[in-house]
JSON list of C-alpha atoms in Angstrom, two decimals:
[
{"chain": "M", "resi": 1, "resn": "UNK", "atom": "CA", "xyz": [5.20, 38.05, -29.02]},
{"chain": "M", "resi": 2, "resn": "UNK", "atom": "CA", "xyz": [4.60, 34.31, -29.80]},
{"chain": "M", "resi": 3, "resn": "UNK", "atom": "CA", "xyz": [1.76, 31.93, -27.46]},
{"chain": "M", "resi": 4, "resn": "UNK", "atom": "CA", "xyz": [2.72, 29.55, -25.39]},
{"chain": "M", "resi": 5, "resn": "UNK", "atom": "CA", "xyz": [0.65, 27.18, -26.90]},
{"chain": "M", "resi": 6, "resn": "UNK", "atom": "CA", "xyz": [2.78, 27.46, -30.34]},
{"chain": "M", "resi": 7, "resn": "UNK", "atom": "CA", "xyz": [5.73, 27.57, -29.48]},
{"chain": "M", "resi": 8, "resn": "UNK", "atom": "CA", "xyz": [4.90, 24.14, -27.25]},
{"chain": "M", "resi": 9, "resn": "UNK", "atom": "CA", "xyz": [3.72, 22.70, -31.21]},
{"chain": "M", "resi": 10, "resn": "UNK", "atom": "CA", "xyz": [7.46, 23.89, -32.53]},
{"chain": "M", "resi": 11, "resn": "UNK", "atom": "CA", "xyz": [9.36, 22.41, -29.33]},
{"chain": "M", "resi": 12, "resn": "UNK", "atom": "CA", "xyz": [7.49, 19.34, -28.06]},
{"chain": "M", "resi": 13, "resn": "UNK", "atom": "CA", "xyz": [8.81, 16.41, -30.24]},
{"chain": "M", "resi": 14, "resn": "UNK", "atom": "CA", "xyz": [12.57, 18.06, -30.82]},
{"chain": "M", "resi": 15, "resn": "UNK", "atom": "CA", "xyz": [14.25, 19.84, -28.53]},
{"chain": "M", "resi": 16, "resn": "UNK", "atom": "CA", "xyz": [18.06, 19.08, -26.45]},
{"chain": "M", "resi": 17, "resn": "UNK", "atom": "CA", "xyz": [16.32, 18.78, -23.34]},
{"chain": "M", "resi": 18, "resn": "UNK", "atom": "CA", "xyz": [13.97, 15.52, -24.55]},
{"chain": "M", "resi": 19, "resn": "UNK", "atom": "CA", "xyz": [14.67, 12.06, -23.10]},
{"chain": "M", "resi": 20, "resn": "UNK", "atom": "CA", "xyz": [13.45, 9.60, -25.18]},
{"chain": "M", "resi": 21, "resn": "UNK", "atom": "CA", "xyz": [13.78, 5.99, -24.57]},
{"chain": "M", "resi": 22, "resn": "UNK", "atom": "CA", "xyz": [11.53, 2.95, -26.13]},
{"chain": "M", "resi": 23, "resn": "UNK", "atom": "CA", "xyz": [8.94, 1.66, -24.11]},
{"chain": "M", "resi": 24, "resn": "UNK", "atom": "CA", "xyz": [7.82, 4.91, -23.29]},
{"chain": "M", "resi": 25, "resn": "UNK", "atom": "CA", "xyz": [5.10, 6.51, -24.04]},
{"chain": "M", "resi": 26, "resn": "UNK", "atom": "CA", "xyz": [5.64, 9.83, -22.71]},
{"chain": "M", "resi": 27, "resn": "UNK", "atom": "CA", "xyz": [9.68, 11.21, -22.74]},
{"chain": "M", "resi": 28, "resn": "UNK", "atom": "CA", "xyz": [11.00, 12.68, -19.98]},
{"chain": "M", "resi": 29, "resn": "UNK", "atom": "CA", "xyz": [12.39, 16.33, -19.87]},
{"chain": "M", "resi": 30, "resn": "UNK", "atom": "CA", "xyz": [15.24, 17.98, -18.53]},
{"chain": "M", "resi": 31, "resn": "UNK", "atom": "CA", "xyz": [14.82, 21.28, -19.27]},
{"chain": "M", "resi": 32, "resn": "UNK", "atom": "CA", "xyz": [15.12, 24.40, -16.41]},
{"chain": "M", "resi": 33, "resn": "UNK", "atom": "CA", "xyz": [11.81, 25.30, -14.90]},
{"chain": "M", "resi": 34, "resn": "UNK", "atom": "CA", "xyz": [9.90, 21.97, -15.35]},
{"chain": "M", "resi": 35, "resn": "UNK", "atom": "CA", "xyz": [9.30, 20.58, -11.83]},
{"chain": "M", "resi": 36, "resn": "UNK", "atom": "CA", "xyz": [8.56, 17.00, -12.56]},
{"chain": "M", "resi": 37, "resn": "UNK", "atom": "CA", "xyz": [10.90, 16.08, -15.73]},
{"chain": "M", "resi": 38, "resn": "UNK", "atom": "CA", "xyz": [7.54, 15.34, -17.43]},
{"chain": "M", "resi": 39, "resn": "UNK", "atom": "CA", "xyz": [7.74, 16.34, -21.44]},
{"chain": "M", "resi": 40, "resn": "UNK", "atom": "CA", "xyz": [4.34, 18.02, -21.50]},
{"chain": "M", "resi": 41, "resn": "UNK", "atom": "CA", "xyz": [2.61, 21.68, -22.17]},
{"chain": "M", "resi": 42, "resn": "UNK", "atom": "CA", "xyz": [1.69, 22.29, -18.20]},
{"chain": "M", "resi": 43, "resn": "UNK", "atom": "CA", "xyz": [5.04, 21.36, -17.27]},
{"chain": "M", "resi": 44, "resn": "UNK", "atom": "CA", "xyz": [7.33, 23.18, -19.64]},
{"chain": "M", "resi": 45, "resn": "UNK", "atom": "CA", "xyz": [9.98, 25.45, -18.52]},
{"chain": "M", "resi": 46, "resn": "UNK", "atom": "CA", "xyz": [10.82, 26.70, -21.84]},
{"chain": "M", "resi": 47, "resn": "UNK", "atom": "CA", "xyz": [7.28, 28.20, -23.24]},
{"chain": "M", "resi": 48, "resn": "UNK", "atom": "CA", "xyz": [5.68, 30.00, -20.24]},
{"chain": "M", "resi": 49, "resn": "UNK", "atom": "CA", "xyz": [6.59, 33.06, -19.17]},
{"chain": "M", "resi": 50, "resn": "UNK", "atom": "CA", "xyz": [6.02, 32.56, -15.67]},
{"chain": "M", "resi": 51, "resn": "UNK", "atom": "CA", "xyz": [7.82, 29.23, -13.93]},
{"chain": "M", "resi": 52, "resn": "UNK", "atom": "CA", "xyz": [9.63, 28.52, -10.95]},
{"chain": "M", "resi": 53, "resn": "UNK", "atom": "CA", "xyz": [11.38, 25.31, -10.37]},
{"chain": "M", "resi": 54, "resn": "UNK", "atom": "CA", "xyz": [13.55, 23.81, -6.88]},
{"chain": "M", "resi": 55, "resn": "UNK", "atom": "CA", "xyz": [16.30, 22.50, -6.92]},
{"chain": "M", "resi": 56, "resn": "UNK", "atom": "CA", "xyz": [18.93, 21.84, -3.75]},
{"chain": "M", "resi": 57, "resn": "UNK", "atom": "CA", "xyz": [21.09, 24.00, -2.56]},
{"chain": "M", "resi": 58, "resn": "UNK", "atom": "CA", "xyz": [24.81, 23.37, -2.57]},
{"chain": "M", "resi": 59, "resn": "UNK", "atom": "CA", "xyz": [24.95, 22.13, 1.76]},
{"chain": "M", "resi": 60, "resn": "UNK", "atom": "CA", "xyz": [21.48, 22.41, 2.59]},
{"chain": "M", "resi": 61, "resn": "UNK", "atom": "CA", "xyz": [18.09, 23.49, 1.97]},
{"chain": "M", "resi": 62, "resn": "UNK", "atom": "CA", "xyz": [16.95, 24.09, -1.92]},
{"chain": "M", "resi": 63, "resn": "UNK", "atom": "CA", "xyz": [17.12, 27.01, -4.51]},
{"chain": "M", "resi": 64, "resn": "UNK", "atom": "CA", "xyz": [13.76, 28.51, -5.34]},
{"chain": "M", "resi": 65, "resn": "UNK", "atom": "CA", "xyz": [13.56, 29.78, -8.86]},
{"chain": "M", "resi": 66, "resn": "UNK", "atom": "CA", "xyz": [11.29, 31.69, -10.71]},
{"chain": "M", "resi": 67, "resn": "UNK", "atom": "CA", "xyz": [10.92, 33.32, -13.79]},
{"chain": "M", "resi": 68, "resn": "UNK", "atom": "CA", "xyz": [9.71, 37.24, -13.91]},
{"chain": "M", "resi": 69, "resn": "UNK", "atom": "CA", "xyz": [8.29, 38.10, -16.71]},
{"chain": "M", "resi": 70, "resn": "UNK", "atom": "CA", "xyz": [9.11, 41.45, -16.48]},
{"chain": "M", "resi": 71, "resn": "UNK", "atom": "CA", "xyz": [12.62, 41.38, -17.22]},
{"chain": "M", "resi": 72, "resn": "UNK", "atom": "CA", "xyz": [12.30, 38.55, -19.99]},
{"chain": "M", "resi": 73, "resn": "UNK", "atom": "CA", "xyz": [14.00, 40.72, -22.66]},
{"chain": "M", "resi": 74, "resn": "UNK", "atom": "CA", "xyz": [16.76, 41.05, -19.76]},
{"chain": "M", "resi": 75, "resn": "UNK", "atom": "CA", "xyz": [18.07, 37.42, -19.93]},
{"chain": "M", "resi": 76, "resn": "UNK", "atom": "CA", "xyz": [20.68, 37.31, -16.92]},
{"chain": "M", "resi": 77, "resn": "UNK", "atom": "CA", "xyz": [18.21, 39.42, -14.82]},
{"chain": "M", "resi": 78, "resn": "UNK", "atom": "CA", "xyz": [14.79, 37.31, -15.62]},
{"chain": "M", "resi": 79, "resn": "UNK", "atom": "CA", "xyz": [15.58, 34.34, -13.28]},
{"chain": "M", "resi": 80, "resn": "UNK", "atom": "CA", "xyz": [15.24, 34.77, -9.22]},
{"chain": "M", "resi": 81, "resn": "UNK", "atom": "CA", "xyz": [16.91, 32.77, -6.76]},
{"chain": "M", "resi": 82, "resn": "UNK", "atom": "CA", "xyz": [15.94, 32.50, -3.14]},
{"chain": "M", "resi": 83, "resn": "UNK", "atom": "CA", "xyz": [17.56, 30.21, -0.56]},
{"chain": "M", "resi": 84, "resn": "UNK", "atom": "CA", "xyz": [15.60, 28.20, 2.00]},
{"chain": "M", "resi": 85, "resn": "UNK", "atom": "CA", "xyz": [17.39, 26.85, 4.21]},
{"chain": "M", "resi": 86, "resn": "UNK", "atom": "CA", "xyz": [14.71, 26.26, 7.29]},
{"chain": "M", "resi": 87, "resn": "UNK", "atom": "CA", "xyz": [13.50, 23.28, 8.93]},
{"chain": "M", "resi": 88, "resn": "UNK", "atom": "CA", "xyz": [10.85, 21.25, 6.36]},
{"chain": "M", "resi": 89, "resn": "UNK", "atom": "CA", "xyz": [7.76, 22.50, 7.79]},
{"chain": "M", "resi": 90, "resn": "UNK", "atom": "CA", "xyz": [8.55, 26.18, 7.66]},
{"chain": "M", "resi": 91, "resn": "UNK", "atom": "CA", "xyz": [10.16, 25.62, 3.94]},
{"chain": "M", "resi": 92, "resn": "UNK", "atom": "CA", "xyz": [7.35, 23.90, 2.74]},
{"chain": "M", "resi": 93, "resn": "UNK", "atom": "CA", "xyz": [5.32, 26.64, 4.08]},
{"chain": "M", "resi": 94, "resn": "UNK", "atom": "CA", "xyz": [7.42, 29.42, 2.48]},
{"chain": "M", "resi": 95, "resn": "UNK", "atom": "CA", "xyz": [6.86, 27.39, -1.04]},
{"chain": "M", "resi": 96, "resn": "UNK", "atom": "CA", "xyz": [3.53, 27.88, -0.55]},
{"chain": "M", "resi": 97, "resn": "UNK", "atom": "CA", "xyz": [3.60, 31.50, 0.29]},
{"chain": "M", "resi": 98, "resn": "UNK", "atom": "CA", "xyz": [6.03, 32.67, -2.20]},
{"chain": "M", "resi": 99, "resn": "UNK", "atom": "CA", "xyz": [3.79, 31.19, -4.78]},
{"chain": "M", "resi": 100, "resn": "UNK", "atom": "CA", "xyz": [0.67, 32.78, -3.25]},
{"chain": "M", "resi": 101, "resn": "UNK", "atom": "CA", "xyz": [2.62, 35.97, -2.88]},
{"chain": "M", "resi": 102, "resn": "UNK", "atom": "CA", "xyz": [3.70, 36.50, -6.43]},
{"chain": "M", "resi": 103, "resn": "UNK", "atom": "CA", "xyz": [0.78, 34.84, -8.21]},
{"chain": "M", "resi": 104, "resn": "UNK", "atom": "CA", "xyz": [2.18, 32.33, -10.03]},
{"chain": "M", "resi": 105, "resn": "UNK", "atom": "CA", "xyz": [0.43, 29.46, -11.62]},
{"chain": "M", "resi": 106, "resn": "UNK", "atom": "CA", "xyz": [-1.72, 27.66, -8.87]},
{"chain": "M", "resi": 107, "resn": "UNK", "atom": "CA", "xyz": [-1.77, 24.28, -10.93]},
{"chain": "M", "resi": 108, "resn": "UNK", "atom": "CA", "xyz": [2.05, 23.96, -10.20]},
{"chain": "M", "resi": 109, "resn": "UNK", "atom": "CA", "xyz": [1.99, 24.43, -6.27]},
{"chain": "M", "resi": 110, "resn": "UNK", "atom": "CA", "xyz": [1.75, 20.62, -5.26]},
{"chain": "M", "resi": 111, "resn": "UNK", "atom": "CA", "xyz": [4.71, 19.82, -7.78]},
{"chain": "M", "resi": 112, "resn": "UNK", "atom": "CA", "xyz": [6.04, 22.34, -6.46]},
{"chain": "M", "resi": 113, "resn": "UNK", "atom": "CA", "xyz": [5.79, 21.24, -3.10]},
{"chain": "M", "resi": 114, "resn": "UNK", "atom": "CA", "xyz": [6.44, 17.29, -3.59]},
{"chain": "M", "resi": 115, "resn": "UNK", "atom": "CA", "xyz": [9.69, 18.33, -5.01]},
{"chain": "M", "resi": 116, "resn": "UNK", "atom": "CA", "xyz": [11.33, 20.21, -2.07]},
{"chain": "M", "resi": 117, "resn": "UNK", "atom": "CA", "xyz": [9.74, 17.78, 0.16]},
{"chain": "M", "resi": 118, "resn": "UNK", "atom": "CA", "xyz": [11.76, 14.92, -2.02]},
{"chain": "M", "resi": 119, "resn": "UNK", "atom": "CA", "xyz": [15.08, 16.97, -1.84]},
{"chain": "M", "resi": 120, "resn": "UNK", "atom": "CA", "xyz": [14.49, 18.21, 2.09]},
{"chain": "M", "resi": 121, "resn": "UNK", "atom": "CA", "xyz": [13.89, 14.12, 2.50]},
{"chain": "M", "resi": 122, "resn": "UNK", "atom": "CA", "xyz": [17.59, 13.39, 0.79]},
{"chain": "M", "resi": 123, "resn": "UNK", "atom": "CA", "xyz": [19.25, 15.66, 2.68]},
{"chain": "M", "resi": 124, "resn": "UNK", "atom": "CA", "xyz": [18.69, 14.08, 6.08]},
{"chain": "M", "resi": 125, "resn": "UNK", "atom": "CA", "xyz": [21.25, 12.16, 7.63]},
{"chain": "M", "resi": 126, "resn": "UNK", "atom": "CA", "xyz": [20.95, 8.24, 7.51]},
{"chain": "M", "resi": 127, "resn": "UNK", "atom": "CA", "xyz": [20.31, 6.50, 10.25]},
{"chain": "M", "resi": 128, "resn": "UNK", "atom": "CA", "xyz": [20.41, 2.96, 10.25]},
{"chain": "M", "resi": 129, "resn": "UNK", "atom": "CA", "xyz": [17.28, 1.01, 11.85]},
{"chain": "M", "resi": 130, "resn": "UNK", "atom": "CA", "xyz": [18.53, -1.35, 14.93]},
{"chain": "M", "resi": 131, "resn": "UNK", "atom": "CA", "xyz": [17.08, -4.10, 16.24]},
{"chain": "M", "resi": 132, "resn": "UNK", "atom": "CA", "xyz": [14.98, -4.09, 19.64]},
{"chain": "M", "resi": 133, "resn": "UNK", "atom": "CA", "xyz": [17.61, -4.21, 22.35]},
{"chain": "M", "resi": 134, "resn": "UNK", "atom": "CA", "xyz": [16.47, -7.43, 23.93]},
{"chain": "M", "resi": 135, "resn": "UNK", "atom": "CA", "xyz": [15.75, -9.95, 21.06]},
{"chain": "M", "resi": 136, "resn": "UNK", "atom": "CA", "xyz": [19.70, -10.28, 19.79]},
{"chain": "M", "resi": 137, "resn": "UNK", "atom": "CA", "xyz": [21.15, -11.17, 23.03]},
{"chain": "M", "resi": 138, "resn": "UNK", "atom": "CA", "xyz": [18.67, -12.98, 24.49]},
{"chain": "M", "resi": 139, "resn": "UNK", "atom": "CA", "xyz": [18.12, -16.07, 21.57]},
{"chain": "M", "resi": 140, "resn": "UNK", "atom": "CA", "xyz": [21.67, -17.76, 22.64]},
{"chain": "M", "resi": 141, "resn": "UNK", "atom": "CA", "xyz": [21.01, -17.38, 26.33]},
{"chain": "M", "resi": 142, "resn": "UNK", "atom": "CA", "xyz": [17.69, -18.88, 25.76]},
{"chain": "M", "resi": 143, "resn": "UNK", "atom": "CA", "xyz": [19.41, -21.60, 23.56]},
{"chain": "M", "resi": 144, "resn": "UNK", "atom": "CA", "xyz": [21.54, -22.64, 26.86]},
{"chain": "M", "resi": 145, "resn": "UNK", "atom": "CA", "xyz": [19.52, -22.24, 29.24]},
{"chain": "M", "resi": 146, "resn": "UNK", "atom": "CA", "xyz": [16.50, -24.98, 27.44]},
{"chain": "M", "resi": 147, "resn": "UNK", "atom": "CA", "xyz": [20.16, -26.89, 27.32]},
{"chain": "M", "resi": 148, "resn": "UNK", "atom": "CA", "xyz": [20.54, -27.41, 30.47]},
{"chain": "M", "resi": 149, "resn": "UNK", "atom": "CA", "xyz": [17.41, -27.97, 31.32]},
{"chain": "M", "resi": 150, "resn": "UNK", "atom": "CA", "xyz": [16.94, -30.89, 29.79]},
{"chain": "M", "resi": 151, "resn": "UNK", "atom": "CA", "xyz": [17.02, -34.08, 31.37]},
{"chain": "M", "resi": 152, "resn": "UNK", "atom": "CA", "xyz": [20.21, -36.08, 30.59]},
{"chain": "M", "resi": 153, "resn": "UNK", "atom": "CA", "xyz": [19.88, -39.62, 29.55]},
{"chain": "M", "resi": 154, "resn": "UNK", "atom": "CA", "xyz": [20.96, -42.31, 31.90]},
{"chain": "M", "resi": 155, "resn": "UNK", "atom": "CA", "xyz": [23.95, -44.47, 30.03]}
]
């Protein structure tokens, strides 16, 4: 069995999932597993053998993911899904249990946690901000009535 740590050395300047761009220091990453599409060791999704990544469900709610590293010589059978599909407070919650519950990697539970807040966030309804009731109305009727007021000049 091959560390982590080199086969981050092999993968970490070539790989498919690499976004690299000029201008930036750092490349981005798309690869399964890595929770904020940061190229680094502490994010990868391709070197550890324990990850778990969110992403949204197909209506609503998100997919939790997460590797066991059990069944990693068992390739279709090594990645669990769980749907949560509860009200934000309760799935943010469950986040945090899960990873509690099946001791995964601690340093990952706030990205962990930012994401499914970010996708829970998107999937609300928009609702366009209106106006107080009385100021839209009220300017012309103002407008007339400082009209009329005024005194007219004598020709």
């Amino acid at each position: 069995m091959v560390s982590s740590h080199l086969n981050w050395l092999i993968i970490r300047d070539h790989n498919s999932f690499l976004l690299k761009q000029k201008n930036i220091r750092k490349p981005f990453a798309k690869e399964p597993g890595n929770l904020t599409n940061l190229s680094s060791f502490r994010y990868s999704g391709l070197v550890h053998k324990k990850t778990l990544s969110i992403t949204p469900a197909e209506k609503k709610g998100f997919n939790y993911c997460f590797k066991r590293p059990k069944l990693a010589n068992k390739p279709a059978k090594t990645i669990k899904k769980v749907l949560v599909k509860t009200h934000a407070r309760h799935a943010l919650k469950k986040v945090s249990n899960m990873i509690k519950k099946h001791h995964y990697r601690r340093d990952l539970k706030q990205a962990a946690l930012r994401r499914a807040s970010a996708i829970l966030r998107s999937q609300r309804p928009y609702n366009p901000k209106k106006g107080k009731a009385g100021t839209a109305p009220a300017a012309p009727a103002a407008a007339a009535t400082a009209a009329a007021a005024a005194p007219k000049k004598a020709e």
